[in-house]
PDB file of C-alpha atoms in Angstrom:
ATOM      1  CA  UNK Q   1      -0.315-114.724  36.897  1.00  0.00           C
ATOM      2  CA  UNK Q   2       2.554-113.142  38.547  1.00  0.00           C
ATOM      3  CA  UNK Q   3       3.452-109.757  37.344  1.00  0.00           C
ATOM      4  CA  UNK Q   4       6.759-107.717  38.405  1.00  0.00           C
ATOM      5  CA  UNK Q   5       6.291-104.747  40.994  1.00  0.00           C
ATOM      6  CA  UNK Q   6       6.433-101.145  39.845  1.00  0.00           C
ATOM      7  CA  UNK Q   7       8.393 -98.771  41.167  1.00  0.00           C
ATOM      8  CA  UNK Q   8       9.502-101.236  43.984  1.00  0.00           C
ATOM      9  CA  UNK Q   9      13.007 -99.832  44.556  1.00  0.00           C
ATOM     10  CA  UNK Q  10      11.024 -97.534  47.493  1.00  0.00           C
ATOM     11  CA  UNK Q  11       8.698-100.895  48.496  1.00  0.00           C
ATOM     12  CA  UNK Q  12       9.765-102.210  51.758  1.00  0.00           C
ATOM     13  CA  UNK Q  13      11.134-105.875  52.236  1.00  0.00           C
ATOM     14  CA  UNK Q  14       9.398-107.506  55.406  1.00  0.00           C
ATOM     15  CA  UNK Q  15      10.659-111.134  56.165  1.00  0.00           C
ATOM     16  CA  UNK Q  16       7.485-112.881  58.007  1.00  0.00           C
ATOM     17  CA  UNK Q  17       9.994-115.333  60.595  1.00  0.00           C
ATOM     18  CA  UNK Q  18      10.701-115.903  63.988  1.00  0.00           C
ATOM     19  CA  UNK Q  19      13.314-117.885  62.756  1.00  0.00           C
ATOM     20  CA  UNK Q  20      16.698-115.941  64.011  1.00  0.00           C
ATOM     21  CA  UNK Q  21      18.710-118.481  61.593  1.00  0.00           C
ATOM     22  CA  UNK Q  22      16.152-116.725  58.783  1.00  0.00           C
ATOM     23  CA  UNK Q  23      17.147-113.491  59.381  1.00  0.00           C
ATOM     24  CA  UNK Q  24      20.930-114.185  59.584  1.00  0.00           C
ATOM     25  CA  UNK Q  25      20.187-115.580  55.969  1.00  0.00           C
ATOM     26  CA  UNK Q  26      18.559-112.958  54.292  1.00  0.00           C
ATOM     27  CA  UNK Q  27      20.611-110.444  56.252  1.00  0.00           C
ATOM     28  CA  UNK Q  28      23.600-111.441  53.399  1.00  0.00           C
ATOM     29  CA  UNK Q  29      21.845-109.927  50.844  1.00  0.00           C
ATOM     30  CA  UNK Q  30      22.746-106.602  52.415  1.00  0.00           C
ATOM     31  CA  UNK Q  31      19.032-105.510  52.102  1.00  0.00           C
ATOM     32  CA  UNK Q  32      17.147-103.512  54.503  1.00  0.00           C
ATOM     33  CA  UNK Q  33      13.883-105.674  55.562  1.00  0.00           C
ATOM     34  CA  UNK Q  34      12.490-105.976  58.468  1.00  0.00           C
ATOM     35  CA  UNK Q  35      10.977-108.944  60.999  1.00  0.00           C
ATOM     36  CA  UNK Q  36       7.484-109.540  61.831  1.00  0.00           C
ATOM     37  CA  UNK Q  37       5.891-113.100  62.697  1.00  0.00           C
ATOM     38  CA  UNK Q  38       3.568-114.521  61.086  1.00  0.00           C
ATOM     39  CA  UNK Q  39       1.328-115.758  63.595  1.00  0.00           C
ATOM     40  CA  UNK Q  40       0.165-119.124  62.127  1.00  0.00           C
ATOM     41  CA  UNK Q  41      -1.396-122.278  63.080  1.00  0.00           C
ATOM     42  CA  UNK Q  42       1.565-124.916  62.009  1.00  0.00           C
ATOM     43  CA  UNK Q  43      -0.459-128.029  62.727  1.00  0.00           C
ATOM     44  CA  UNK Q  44      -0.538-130.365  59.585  1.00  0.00           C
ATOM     45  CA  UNK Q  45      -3.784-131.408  58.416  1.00  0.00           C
ATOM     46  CA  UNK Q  46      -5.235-134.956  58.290  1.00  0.00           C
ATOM     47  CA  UNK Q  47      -3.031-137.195  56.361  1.00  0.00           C
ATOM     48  CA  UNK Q  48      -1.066-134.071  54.889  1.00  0.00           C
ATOM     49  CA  UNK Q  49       2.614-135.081  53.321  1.00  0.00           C
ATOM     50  CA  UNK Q  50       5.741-133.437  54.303  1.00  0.00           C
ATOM     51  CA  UNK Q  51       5.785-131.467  51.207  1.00  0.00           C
ATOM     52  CA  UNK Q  52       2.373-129.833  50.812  1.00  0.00           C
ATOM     53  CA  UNK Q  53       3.005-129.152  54.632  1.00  0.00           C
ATOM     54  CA  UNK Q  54       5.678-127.173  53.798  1.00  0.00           C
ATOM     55  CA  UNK Q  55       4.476-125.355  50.766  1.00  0.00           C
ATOM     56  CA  UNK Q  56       1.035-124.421  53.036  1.00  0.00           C
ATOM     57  CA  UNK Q  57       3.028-123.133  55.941  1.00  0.00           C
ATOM     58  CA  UNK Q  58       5.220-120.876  53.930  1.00  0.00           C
ATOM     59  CA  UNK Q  59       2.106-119.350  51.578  1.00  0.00           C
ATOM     60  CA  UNK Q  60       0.428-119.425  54.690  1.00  0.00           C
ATOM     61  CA  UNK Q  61       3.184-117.164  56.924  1.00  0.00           C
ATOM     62  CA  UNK Q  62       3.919-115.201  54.037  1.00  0.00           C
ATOM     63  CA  UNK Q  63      -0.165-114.008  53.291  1.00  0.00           C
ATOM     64  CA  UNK Q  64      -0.666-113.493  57.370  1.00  0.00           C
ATOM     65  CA  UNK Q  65       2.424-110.921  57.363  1.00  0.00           C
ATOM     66  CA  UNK Q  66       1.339-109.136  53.526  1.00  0.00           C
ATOM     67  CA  UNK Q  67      -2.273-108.338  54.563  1.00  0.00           C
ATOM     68  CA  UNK Q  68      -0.521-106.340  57.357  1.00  0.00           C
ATOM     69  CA  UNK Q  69       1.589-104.874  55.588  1.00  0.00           C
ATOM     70  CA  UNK Q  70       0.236-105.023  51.536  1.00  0.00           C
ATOM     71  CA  UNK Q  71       2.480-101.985  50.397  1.00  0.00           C
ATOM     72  CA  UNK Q  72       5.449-104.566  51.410  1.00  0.00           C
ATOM     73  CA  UNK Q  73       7.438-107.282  49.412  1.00  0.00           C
ATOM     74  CA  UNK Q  74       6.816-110.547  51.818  1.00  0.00           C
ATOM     75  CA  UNK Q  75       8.819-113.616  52.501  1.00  0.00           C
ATOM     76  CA  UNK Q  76       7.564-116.830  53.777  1.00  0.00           C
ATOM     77  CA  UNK Q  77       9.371-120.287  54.540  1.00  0.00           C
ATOM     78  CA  UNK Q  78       8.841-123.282  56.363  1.00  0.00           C
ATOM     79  CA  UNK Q  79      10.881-126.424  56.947  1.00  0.00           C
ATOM     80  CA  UNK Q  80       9.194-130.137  57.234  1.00  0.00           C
ATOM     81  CA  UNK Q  81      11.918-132.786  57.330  1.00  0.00           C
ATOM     82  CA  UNK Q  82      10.702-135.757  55.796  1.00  0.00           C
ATOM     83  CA  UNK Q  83      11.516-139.714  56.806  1.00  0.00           C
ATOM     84  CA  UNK Q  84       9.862-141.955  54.454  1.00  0.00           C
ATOM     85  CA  UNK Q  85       6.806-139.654  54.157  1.00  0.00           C
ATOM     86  CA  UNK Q  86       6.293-138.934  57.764  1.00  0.00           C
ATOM     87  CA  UNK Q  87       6.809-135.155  58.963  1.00  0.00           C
ATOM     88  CA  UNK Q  88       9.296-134.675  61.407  1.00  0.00           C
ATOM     89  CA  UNK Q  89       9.328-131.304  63.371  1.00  0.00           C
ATOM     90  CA  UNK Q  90      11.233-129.319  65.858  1.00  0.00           C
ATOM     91  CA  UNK Q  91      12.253-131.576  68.742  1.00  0.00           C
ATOM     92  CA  UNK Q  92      11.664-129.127  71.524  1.00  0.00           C
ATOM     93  CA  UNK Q  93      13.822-130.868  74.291  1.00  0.00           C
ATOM     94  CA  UNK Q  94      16.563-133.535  74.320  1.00  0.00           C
ATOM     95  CA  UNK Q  95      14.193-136.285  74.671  1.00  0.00           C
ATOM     96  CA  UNK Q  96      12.874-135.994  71.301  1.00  0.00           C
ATOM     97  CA  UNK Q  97      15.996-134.557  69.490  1.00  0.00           C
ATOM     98  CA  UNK Q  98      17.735-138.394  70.919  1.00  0.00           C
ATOM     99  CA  UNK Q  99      14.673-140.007  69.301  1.00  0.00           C
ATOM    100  CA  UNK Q 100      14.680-138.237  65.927  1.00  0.00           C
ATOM    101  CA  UNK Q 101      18.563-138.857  65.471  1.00  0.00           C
ATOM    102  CA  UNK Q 102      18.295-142.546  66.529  1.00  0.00           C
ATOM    103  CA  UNK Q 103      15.814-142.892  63.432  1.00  0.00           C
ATOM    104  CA  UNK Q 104      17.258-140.914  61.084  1.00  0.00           C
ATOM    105  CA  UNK Q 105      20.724-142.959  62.193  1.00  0.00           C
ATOM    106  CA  UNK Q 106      21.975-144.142  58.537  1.00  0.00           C
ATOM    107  CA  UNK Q 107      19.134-143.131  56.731  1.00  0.00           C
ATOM    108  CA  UNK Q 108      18.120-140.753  54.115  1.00  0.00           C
ATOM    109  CA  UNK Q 109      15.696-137.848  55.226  1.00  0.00           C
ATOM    110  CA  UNK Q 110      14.293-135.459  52.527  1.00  0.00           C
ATOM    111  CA  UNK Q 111      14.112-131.593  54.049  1.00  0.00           C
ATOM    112  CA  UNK Q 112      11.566-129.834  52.283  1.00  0.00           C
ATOM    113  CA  UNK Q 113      12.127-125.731  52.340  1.00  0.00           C
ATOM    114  CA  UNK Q 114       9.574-124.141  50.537  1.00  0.00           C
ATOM    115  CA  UNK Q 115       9.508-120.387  50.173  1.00  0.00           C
ATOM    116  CA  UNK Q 116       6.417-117.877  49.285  1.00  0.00           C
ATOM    117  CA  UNK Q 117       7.149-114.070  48.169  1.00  0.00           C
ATOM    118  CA  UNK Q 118       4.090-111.614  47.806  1.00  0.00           C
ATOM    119  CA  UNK Q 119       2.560-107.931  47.928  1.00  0.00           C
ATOM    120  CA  UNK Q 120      -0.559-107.711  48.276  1.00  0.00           C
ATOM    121  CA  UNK Q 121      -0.878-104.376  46.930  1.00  0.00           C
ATOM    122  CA  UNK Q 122      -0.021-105.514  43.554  1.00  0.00           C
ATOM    123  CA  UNK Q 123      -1.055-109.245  43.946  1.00  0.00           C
ATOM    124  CA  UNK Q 124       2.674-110.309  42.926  1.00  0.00           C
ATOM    125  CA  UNK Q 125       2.893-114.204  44.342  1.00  0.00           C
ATOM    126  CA  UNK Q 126       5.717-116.256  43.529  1.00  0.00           C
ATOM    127  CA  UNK Q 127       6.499-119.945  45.703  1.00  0.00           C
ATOM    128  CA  UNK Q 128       8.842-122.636  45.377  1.00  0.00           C
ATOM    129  CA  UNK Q 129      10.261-125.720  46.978  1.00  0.00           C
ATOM    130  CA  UNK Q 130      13.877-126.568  47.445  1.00  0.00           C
ATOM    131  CA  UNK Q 131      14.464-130.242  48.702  1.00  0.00           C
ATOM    132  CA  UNK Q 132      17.775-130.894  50.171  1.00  0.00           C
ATOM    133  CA  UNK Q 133      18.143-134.707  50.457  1.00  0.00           C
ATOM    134  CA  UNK Q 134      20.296-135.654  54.055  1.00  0.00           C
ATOM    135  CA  UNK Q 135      22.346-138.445  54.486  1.00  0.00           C
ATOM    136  CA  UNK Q 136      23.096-139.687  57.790  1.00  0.00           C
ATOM    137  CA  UNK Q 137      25.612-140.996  59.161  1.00  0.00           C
ATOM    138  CA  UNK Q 138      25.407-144.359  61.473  1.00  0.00           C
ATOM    139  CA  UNK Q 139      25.558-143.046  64.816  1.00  0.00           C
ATOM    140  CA  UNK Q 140      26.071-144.303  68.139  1.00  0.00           C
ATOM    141  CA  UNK Q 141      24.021-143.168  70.939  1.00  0.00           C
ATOM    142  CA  UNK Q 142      27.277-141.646  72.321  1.00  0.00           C
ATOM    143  CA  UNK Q 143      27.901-139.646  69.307  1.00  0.00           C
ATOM    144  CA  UNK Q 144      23.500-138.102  69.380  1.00  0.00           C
ATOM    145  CA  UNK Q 145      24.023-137.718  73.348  1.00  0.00           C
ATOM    146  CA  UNK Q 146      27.457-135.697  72.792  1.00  0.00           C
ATOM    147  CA  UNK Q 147      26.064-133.441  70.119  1.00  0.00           C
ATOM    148  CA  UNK Q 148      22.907-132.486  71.487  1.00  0.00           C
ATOM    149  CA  UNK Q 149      24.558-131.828  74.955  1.00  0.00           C
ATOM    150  CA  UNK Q 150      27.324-129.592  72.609  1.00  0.00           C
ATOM    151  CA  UNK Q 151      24.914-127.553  70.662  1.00  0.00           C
ATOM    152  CA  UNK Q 152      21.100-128.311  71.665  1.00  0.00           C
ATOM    153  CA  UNK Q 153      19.521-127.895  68.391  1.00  0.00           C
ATOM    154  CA  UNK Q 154      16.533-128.178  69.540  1.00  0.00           C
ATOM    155  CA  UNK Q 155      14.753-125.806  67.614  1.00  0.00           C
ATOM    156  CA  UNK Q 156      15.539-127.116  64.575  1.00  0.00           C
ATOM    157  CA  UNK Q 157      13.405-129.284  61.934  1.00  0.00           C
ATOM    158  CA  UNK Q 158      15.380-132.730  62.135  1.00  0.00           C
ATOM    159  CA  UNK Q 159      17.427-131.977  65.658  1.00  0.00           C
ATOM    160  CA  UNK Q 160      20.873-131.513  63.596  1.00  0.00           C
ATOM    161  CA  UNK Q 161      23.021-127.949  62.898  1.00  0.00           C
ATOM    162  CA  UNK Q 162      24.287-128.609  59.417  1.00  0.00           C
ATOM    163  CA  UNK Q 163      25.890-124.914  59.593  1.00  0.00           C
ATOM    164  CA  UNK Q 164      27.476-125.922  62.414  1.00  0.00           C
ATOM    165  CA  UNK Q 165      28.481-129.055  64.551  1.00  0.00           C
ATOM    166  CA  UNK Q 166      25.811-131.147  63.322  1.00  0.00           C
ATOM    167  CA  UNK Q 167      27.663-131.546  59.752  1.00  0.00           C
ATOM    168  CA  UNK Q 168      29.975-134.191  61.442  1.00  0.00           C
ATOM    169  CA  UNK Q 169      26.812-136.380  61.876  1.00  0.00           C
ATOM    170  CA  UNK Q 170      26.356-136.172  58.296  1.00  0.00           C
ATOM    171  CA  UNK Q 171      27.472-138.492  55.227  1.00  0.00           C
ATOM    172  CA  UNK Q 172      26.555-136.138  52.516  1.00  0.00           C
ATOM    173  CA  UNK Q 173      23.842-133.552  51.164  1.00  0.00           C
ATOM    174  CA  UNK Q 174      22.371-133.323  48.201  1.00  0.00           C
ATOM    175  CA  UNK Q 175      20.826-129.865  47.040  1.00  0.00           C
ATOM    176  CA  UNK Q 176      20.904-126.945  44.556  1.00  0.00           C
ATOM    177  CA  UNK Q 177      20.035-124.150  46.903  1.00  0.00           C
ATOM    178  CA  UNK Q 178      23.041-124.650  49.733  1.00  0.00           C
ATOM    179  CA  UNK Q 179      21.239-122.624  52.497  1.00  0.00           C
ATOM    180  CA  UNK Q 180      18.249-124.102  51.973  1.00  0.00           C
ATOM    181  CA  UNK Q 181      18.945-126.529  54.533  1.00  0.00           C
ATOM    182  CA  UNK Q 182      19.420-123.733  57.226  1.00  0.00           C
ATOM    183  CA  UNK Q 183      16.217-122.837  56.398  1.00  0.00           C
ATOM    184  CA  UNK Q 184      16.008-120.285  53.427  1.00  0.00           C
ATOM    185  CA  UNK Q 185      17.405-120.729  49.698  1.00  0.00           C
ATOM    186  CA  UNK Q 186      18.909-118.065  49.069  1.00  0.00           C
ATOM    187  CA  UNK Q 187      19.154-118.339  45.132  1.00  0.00           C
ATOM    188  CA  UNK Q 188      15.604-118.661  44.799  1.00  0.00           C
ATOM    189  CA  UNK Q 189      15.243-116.315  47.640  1.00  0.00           C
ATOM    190  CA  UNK Q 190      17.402-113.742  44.847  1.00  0.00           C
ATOM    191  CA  UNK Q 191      15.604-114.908  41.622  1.00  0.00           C
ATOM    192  CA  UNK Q 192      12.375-114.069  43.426  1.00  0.00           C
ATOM    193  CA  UNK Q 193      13.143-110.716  44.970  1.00  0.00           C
ATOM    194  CA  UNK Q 194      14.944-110.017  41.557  1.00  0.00           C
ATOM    195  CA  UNK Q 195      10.749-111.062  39.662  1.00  0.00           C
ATOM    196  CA  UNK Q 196       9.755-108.802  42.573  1.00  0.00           C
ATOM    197  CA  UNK Q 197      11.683-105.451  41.299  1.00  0.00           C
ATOM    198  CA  UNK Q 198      14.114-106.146  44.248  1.00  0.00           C
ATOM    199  CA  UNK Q 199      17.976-106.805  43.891  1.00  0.00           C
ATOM    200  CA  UNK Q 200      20.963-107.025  46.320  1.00  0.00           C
ATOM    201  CA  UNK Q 201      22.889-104.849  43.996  1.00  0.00           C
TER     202      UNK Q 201
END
């Protein structure tokens, strides 16, 4: 069972990411942390869902970046975009970005964002999961072909920029934790760091 930090106003605040959309997230809680990466295998397993994907990646991340650093207050998150139970990861190149949009064209796709806090020192461990459910828009292949030329997102679980041009390809979202979909949720980010002896202000 979880128990709050002592004495962590002094404890450092690592953020285990390569993600640079991450760090431009946590960066608004005006704390000082620091970047490290995590170093972790993100294949799924056999027959793994979307969701436990998720929540295994960011547990995973967060654990690999504590153990080097167990006097430290660790975040983890991943970011598995889900189409009818099938995983959908970063594109990587136009080619698959075209084909991920064309599916998701006037569908619903789930986006599972799951986030891990620990210290090792004091064996605090918090996680939790913040789906965001997507609706797309029908699109056109002129419409994908325009946007990914315009902002290349491929990098990105689900080849679309919701913080950016990608909301036009959108009909609506559907979450409780608004950055989530960028890729960390911010108010359970808070309500975790807050368990953690950590607070913005």
């Amino acid at each position: 069972m979880s128990t709050p930090l002592r004495n962590s106003a002094t404890r450092p605040l690592v953020l285990g990411s390569t993600s640079v959309y991450r760090r431009e997230l946590l960066s608004r809680l005006r704390l000082p942390f620091s970047v490290e990466p995590p170093h972790v295998d993100e294949t799924p397993l056999p027959g793994e869902q979307p969701e436990a994907l998720a929540r295994r990646l960011a547990e995973a991340k967060c654990a690999a970046v504590a153990k080097r650093h167990p006097g430290a207050v660790v975040i983890g998150s991943d970011q598995v975009a889900d189409l009818d139970g099938e995983a959908l990861g970063k594109p990587g190149n136009h080619a698959n970005a075209l084909t991920q949009l064309s599916r998701m064209s006037g569908r619903t796709v789930v986006f599972h964002t799951a986030l891990a806090v620990m210290c090792e020192e004091t064996g605090f461990a918090q996680q939790d999961l913040a789906p965001v459910r997507v609706r797309f828009r029908a699109l056109e292949t002129s419409e994908i072909e325009a946007y990914l030329r315009a902002e290349q997102p491929y990098d990105c679980a689900g080849s679309a920029k919701s913080e950016a041009l990608g909301i036009a390809l959108l009909d609506s979202i559907d979450s409780d934790d608004p950055t989530a979909l960028v890729g960390l949720p911010l108010i359970r980010t808070c309500r975790m760091l807050r368990a953690a002896g950590l607070r913005p202000f």
